[in-house]
CSV table of C-alpha atoms and ligand atoms in Angstrom, one decimal:
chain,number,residue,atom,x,y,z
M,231,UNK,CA,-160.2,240.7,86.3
M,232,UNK,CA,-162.6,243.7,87.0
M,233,UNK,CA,-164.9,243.6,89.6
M,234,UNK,CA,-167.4,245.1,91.6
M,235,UNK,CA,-170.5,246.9,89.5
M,236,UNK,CA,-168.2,247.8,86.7
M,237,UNK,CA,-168.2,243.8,85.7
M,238,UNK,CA,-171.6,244.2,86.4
M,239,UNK,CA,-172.0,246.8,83.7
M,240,UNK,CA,-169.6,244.9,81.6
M,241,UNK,CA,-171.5,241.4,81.7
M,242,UNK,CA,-174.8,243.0,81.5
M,243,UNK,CA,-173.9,244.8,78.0
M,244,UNK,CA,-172.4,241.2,76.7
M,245,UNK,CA,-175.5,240.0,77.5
M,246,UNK,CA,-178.0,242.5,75.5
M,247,UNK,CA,-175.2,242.2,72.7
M,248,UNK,CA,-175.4,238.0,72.7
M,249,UNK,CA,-179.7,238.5,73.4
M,250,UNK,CA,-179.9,241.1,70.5
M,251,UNK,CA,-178.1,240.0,67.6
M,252,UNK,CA,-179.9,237.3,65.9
M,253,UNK,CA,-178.1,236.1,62.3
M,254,UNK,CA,-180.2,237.7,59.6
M,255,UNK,CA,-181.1,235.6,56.2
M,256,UNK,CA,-181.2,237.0,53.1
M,257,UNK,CA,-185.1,236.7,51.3
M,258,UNK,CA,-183.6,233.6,49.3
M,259,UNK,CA,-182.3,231.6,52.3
M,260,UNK,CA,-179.0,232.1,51.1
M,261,UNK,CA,-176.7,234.3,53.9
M,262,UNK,CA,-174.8,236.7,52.2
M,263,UNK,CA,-171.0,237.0,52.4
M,264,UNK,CA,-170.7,241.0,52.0
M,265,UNK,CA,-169.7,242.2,55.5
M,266,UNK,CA,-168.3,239.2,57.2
M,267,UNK,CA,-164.7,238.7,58.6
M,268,UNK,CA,-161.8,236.9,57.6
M,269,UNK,CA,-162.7,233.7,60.2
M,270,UNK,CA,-166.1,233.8,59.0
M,271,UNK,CA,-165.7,233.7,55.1
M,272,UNK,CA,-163.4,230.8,56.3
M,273,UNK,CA,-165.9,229.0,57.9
M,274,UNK,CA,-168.0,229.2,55.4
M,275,UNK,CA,-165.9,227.4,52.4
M,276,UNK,CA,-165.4,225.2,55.0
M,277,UNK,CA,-168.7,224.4,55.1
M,278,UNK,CA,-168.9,224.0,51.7
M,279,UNK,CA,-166.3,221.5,50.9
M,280,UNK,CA,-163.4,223.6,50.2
M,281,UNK,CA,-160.4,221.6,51.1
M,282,UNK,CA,-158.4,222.9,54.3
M,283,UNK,CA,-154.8,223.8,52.6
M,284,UNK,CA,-157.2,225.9,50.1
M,285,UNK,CA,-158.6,227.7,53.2
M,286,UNK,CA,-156.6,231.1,53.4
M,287,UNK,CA,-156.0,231.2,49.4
M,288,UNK,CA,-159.6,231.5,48.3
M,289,UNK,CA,-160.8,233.8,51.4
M,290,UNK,CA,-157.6,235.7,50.3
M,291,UNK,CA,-159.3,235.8,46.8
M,292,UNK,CA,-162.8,236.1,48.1
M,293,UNK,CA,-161.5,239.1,50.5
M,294,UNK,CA,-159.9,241.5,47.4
M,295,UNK,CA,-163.5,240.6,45.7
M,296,UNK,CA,-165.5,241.7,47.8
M,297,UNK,CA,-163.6,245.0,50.1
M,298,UNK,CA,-161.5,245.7,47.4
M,299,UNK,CA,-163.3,245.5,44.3
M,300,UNK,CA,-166.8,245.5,45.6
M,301,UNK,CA,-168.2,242.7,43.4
M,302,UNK,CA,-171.5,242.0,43.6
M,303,UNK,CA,-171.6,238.8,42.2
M,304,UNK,CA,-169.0,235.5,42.1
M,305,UNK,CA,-169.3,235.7,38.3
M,306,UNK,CA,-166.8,238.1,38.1
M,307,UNK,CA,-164.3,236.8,39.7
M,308,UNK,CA,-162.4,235.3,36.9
M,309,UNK,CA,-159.0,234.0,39.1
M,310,UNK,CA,-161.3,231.2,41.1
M,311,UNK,CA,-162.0,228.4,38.7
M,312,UNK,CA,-165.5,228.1,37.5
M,313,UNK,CA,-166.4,224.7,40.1
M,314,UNK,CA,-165.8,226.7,42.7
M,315,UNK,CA,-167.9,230.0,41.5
M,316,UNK,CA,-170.7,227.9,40.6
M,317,UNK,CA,-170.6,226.5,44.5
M,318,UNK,CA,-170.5,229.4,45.9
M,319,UNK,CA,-173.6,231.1,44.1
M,320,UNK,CA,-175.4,227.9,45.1
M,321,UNK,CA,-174.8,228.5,48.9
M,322,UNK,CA,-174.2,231.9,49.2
M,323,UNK,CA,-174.7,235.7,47.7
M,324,UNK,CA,-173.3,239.6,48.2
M,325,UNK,CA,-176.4,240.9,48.7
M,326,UNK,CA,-176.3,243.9,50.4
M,327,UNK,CA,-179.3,245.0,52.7
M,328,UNK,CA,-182.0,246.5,50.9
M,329,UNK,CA,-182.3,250.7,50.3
M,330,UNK,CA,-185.6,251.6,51.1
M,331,UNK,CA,-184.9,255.1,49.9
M,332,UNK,CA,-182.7,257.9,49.7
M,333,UNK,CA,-182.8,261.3,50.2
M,334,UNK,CA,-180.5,264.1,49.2
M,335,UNK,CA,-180.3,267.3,50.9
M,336,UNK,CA,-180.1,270.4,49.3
M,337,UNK,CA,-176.7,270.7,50.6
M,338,UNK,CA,-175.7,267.5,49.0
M,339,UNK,CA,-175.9,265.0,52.2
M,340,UNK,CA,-177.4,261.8,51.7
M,341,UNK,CA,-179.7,259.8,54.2
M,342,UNK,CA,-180.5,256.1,53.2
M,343,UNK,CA,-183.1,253.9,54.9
M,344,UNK,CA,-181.9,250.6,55.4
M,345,UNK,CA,-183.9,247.5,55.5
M,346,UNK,CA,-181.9,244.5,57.2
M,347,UNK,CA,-182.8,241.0,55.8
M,348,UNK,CA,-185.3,239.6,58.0
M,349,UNK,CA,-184.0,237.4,61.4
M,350,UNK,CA,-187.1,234.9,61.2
M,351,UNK,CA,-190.4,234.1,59.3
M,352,UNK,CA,-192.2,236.7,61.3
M,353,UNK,CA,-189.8,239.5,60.9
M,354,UNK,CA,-190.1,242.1,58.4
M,355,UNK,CA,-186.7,243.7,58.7
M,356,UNK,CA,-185.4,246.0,60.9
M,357,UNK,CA,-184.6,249.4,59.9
M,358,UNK,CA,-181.5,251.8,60.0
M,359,UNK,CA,-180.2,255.0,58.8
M,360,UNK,CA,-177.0,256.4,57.3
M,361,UNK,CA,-176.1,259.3,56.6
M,362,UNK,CA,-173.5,260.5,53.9
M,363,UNK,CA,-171.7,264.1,55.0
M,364,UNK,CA,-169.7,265.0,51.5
M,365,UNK,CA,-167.6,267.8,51.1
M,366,UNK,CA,-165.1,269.4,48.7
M,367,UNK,CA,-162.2,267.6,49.6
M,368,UNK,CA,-163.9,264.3,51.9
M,369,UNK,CA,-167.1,262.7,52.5
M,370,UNK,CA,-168.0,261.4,56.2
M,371,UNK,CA,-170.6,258.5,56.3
M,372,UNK,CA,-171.8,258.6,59.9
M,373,UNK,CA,-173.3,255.3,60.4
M,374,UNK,CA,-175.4,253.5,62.5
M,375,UNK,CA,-174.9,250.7,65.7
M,376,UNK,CA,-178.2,249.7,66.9
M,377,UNK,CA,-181.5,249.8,65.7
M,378,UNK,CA,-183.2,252.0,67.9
M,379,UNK,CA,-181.3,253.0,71.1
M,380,UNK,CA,-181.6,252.9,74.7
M,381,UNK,CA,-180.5,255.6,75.8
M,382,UNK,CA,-183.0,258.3,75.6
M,383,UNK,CA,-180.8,261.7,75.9
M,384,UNK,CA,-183.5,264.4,75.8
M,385,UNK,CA,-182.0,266.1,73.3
M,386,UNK,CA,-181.4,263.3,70.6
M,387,UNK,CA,-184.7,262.1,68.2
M,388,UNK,CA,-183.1,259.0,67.7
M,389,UNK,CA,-183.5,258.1,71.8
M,390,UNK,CA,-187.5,258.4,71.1
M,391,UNK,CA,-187.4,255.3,69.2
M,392,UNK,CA,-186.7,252.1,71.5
M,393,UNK,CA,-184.0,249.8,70.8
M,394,UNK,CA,-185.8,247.0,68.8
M,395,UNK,CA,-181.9,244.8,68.5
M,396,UNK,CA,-178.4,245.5,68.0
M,397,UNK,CA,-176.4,245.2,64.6
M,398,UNK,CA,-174.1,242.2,63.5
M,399,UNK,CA,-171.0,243.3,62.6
M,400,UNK,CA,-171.7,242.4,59.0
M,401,UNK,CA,-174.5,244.7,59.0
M,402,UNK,CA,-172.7,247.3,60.4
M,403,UNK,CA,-169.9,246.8,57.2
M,404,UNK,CA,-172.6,246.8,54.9
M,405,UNK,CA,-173.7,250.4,55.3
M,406,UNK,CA,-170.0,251.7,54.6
M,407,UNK,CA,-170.2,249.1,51.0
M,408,UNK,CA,-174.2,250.3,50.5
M,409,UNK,CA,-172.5,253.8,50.2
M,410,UNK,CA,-169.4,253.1,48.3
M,411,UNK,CA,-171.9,251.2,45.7
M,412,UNK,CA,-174.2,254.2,45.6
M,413,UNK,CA,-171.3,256.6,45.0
M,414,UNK,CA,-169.5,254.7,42.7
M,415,UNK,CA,-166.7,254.3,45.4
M,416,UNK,CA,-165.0,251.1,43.7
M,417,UNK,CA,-162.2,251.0,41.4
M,418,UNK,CA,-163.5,251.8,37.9
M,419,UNK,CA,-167.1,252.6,39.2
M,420,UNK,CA,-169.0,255.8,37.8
M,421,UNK,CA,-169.7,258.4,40.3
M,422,UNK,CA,-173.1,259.3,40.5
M,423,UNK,CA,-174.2,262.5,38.7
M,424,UNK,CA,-177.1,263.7,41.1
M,425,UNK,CA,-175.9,265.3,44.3
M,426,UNK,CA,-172.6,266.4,45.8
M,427,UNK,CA,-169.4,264.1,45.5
M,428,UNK,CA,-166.6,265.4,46.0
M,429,UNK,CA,-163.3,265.7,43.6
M,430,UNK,CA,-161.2,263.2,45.7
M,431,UNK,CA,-160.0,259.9,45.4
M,432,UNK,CA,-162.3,258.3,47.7
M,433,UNK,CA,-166.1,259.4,48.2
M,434,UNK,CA,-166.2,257.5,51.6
M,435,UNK,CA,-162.4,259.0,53.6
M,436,UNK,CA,-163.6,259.2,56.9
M,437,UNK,CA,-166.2,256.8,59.1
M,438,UNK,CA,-168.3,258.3,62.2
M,439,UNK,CA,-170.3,256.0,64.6
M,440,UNK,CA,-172.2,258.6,65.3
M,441,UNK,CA,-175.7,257.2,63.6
M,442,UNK,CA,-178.5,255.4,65.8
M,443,UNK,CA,-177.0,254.0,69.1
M,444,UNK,CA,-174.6,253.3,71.3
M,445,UNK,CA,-171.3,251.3,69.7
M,446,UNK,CA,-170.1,250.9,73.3
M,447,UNK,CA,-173.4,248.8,73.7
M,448,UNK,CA,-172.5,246.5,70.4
M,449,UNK,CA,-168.8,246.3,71.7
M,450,UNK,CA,-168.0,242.9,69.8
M,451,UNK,CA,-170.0,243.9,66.3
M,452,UNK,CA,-168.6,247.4,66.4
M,453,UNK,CA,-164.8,245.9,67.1
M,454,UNK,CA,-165.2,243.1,64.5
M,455,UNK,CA,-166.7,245.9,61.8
M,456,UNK,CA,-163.9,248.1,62.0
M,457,UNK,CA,-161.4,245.4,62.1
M,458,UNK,CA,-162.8,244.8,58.9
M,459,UNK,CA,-163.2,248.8,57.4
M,460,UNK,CA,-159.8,249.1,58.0
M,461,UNK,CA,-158.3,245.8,56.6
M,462,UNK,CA,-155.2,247.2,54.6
M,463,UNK,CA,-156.4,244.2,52.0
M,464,UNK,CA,-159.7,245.4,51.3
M,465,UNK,CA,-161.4,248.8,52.6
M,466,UNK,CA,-158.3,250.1,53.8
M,467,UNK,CA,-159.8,252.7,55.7
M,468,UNK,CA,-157.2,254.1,58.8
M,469,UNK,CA,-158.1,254.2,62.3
M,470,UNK,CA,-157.6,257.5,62.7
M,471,UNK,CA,-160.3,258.3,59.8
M,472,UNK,CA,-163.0,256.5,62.1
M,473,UNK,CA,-164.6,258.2,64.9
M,474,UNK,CA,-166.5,256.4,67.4
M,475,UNK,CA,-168.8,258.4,69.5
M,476,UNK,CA,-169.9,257.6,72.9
M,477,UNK,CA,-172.2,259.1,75.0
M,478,UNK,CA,-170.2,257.5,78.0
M,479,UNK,CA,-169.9,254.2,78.5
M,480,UNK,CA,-167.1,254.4,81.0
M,481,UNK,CA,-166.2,251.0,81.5
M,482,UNK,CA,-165.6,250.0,78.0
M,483,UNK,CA,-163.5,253.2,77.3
M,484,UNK,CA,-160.1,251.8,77.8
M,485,UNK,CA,-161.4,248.6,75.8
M,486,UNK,CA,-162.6,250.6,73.1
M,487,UNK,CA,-158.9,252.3,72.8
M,488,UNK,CA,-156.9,248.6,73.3
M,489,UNK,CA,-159.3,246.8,70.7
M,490,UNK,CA,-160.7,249.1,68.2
M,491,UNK,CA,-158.0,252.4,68.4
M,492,UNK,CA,-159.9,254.6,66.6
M,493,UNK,CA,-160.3,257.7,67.4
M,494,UNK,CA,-162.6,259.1,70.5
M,495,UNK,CA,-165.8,261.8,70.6
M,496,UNK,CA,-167.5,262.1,73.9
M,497,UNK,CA,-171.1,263.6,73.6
M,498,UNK,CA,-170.9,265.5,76.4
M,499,UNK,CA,-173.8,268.4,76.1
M,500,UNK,CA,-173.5,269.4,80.0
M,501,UNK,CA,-171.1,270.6,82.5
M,502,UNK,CA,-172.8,269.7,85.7
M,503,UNK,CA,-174.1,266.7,86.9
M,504,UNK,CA,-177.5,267.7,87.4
M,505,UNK,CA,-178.4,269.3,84.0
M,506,UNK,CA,-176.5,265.8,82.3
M,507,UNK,CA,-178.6,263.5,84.1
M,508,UNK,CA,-181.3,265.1,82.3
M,509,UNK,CA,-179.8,265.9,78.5
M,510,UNK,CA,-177.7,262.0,78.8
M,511,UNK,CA,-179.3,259.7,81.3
M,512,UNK,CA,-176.7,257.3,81.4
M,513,UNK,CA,-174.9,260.2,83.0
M,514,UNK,CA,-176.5,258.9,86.3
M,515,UNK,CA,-174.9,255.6,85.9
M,516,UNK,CA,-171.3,257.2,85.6
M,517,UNK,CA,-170.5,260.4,86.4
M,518,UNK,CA,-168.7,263.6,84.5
M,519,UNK,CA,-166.2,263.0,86.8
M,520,UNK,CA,-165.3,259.4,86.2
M,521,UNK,CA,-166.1,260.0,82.4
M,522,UNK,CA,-163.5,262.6,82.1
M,523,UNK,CA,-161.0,260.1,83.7
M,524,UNK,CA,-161.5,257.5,81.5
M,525,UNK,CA,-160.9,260.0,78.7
M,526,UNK,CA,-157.3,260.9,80.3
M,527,UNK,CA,-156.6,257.2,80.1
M,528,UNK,CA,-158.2,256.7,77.0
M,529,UNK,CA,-155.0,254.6,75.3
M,530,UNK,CA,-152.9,256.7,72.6
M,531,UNK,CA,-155.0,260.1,73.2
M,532,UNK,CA,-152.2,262.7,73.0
M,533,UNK,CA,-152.2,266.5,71.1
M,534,UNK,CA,-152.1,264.1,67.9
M,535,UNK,CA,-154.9,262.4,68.9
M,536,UNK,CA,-157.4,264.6,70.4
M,537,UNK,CA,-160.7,263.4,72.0
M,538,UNK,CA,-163.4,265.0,70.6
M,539,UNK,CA,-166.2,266.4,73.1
M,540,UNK,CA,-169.2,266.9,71.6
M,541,UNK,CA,-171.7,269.9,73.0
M,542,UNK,CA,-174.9,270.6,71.5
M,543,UNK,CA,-175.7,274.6,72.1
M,544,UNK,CA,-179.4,274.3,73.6
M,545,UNK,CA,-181.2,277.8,73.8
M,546,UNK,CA,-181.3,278.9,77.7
M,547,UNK,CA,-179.9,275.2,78.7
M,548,UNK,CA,-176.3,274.5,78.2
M,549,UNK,CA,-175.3,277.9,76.8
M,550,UNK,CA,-174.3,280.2,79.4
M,551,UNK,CA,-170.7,281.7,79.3
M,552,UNK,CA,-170.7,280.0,82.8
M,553,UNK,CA,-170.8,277.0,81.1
M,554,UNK,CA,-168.2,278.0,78.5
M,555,UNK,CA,-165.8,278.2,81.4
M,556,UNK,CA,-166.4,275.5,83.6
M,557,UNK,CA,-166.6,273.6,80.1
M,558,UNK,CA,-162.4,274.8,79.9
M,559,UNK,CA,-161.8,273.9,83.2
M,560,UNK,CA,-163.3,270.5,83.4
M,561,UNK,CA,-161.1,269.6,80.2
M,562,UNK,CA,-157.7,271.2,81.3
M,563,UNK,CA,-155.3,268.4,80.6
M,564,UNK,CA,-156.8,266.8,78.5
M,565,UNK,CA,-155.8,266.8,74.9
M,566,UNK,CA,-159.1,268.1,73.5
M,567,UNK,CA,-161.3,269.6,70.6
M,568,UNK,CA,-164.5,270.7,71.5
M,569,UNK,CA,-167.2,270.1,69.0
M,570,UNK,CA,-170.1,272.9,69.4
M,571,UNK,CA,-172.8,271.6,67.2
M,572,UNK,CA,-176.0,273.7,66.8
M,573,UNK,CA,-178.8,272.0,67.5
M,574,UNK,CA,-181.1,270.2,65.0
M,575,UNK,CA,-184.5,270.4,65.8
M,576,UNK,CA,-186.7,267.8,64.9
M,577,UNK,CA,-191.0,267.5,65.3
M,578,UNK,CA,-191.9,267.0,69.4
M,579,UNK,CA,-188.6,268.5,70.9
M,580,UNK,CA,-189.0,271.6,73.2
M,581,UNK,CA,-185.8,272.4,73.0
M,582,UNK,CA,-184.4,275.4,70.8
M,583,UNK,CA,-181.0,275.9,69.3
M,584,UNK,CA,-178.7,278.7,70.7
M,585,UNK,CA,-178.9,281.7,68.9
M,586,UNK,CA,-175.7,282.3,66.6
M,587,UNK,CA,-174.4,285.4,68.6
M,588,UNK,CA,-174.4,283.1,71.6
M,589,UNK,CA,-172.7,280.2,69.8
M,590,UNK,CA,-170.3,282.7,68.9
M,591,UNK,CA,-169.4,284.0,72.2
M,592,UNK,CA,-169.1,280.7,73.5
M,593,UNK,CA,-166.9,279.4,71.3
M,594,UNK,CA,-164.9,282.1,72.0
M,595,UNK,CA,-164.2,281.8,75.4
M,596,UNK,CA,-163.3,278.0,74.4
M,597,UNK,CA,-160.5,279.4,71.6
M,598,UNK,CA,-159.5,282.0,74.0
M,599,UNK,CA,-158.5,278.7,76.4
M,600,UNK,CA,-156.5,277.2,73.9
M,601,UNK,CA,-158.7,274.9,72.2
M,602,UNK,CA,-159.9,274.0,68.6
M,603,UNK,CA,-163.7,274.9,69.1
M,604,UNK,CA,-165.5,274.8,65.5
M,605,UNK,CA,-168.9,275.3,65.2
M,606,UNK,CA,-170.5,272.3,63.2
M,607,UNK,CA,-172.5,273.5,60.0
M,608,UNK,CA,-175.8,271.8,60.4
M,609,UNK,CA,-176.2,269.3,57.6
M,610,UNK,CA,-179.2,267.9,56.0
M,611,UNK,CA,-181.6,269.3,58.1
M,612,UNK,CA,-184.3,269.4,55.5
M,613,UNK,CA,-183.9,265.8,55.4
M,614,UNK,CA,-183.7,264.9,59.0
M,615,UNK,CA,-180.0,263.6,58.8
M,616,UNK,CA,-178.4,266.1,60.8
M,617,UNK,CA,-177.3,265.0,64.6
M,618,UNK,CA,-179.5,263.7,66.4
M,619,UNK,CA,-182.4,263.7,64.3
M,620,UNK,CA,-182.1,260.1,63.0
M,621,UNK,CA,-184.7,258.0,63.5
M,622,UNK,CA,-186.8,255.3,61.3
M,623,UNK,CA,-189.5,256.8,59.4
M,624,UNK,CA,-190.6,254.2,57.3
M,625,UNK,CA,-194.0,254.3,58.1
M,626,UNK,CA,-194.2,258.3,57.9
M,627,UNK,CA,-192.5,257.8,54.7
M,628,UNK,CA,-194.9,255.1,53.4
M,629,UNK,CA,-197.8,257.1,54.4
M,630,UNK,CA,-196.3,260.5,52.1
M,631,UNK,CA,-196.1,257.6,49.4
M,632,UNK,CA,-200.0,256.7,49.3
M,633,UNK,CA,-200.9,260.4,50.1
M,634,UNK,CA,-199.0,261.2,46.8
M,635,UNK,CA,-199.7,258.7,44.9
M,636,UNK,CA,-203.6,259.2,45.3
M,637,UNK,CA,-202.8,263.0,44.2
M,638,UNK,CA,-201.2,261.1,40.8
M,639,UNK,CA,-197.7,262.1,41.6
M,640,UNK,CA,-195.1,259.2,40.7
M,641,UNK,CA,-193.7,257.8,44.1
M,642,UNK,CA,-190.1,258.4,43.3
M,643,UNK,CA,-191.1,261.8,44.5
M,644,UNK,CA,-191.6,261.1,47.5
M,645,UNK,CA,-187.9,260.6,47.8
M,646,UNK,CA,-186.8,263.8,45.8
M,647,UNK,CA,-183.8,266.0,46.3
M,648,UNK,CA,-184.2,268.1,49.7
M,649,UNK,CA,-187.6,266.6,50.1
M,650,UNK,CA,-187.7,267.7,53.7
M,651,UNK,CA,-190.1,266.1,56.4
M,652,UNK,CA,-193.5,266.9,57.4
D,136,SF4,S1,-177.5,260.8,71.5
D,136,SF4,FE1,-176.8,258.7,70.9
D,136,SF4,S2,-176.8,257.6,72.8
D,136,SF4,FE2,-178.2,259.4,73.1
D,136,SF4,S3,-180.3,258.7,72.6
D,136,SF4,FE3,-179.3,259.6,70.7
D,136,SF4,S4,-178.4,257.8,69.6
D,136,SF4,FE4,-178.8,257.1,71.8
């Protein structure tokens, strides 16, 4: 049993996850199975009369429907008798949460607002984004774990928008199957022919947390998603195709490596204390230090498995060749890539991205130490779907809308390839 202020820090993140994660309802009253676990399909033919020696047969059935097929509808799923097909669409859908809209960047990535069925009578859905990264041979979708987020790094758009509730795990699955619909990611599904997908067997290969929030602040719902993404029966996605990226949560580091075993990405940004109290806040809670110790322990990291740090290049901040070194030392022993991402600047920030000679010089001096150090092309800027620039805009979006519409363009425009933001 832990004690001390790490159980502290332990119960008090259980709590906002069991305070912030109402059930949401789909607009008909009917909860939707899409994006529930194996125990909870269960339950729910239980509910509904299915007899108990049926149990693990028809959620067996109902699983390859739903992650392996995709259906959208019981209707088509022509090996449960008809009774039974007919009871479920009287209880239940696979509704997927609603696309507000999409945007495609001219370099082909894909940002989607999501609007989550609403939790009560009062509530008009909240909203998240994800973000679809496709290149030649893969396509990332970096999704989200929280509406909103806490944490307020200085650097990060996302931590100007306050956490309004964390995701249920079901929600959390339902952005991965929102983009394997949209990209025609099922078996025998038609690609899309606007924007870039690439020529490979799966549109969605590789899964980053690395949307709005912090998945060490969602432990259960982020554990319970991926235990589903990577069910060899239905998404079949491998662990070491997910990255979940922390800013630091030190005490649920060694749970997040025993229970979810994907792989790790640290969003590190600073090499002293004093500047990463100010880039990542939480920094003042634990330490460089004590981060970077939880990282050695981090279960299964080895030269196979390689934590990721991530380390935005900030203009006169972060970016000294200084920094570069004590960046080398603080990592030695560690098996480590270092993830230099340029950064994305987004309306309000002072802040200024490194200028490309710099990034250059300092990923140098990281190479020259032995490590991986690739700079990250910025995607879908013109979109505001690069890192750390994700943030609702619903409202800004709606108000484009009117503004557009009283100028007598159609409002599918609004949403138009490489639209950009104001
Ligand atoms: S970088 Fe991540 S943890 Fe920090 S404010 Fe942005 S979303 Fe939150």
């Amino acid at each position: 049993m832990t004690s001390g202020p790490v159980a502290g820090a332990i119960d008090s993140i259980e709590k906002t996850a069991e305070i912030l994660s109402p059930q949401p309802v789909f607009a008909d009253g009917k909860p939707s199975l899409a994006g529930l676990g194996r125990t909870e399909i269960s339950q729910k033919l239980a509910e509904i009369g299915v007899a108990q020696r049926e149990l693990r047969m028809r959620t067996g059935q109902l699983w390859h429907w739903i992650y392996h097929r995709g259906a959208t509808s019981f209707d088509v799923m022509l090996n449960v008798s008809k009774e039974l097909r007919s009871l479920l669409a009287q209880h239940f859908t696979l509704d997927r949460p609603e696309i507000v809209s999409e945007q495609i960047s001219v370099d082909g990535t894909r940002k989607w607002l999501i609007r989550m069925p609403p939790v009560s009578a009062h509530d008009k859905g909240a909203e998240i984004e994800t973000v679809y990264i496709p290149e030649s041979d893969r396509g990332t979708l970096c999704i989200s774990s929280q509406v909103g987020c806490t944490l307020t790094c200085s650097f990060c758009h996302t931590g100007t928008q306050r956490l309004v509730r964390n995701l249920t795990s079901a929600e959390i699955v339902a952005q991965v199957m929102i983009a394997r619909d949209r990209l025609g990611d099922w078996p025998g599904a038609a690609r899309p022919t606007d924007g870039l997908v690439p020529d490979a067997e799966r549109a969605v290969s590789n899964v980053v947390l690395m949307g709005m929030g912090e998945p060490l602040y969602n432990f259960e719902h982020v554990r319970d998603a991926m235990a589903v993404v990577t069910d060899g029966e239905g998404l079949t996605l491998s662990r070491r195709r997910i990255t979940l990226s922390t800013s630091g949560v030190v005490p649920m580091i060694q749970r997040a490596g025993d229970e979810i075993a994907s792989m790790l990405a640290i969003s590190l940004h600073a090499v002293r204390d004093e500047l990463r109290n100010e880039l990542v806040p939480l920094n003042k809670k634990y330490p460089i230090a004590e981060l970077l110790d939880a990282c050695r322990n981090y279960p299964g990291v080895s030269n196979a498995r390689r934590i990721t740090f991530e380390y935005v290049m900030l203009d006169g901040v972060n970016d000294s060749l200084k920094d570069a070194r004590e960046l080398v030392r603080l990592l030695n022993g560690i098996p480590a890539k270092i993830n230099l991402i340029p950064f994305n600047p987004w309306p309000g920030t002072t802040y200024k991205c490194s200028d490309w000679g710099r990034i250059e010089e300092f990923s140098d001096v990281v190479f020259r130490a032995g490590y991986a150090s690739p700079v990250r092309t910025p995607r879908g800027r013109d979109i505001l779907a690069a890192c750390g620039q994700l943030k609702s805009e619903t409202e800004k979006l709606r108000a484009r809308a009117r503004l557009m519409l009283e100028e007598g363009i159609g409002a599918e425009g609004v949403y138009a390839v490489g639209g950009g933001e104001d």
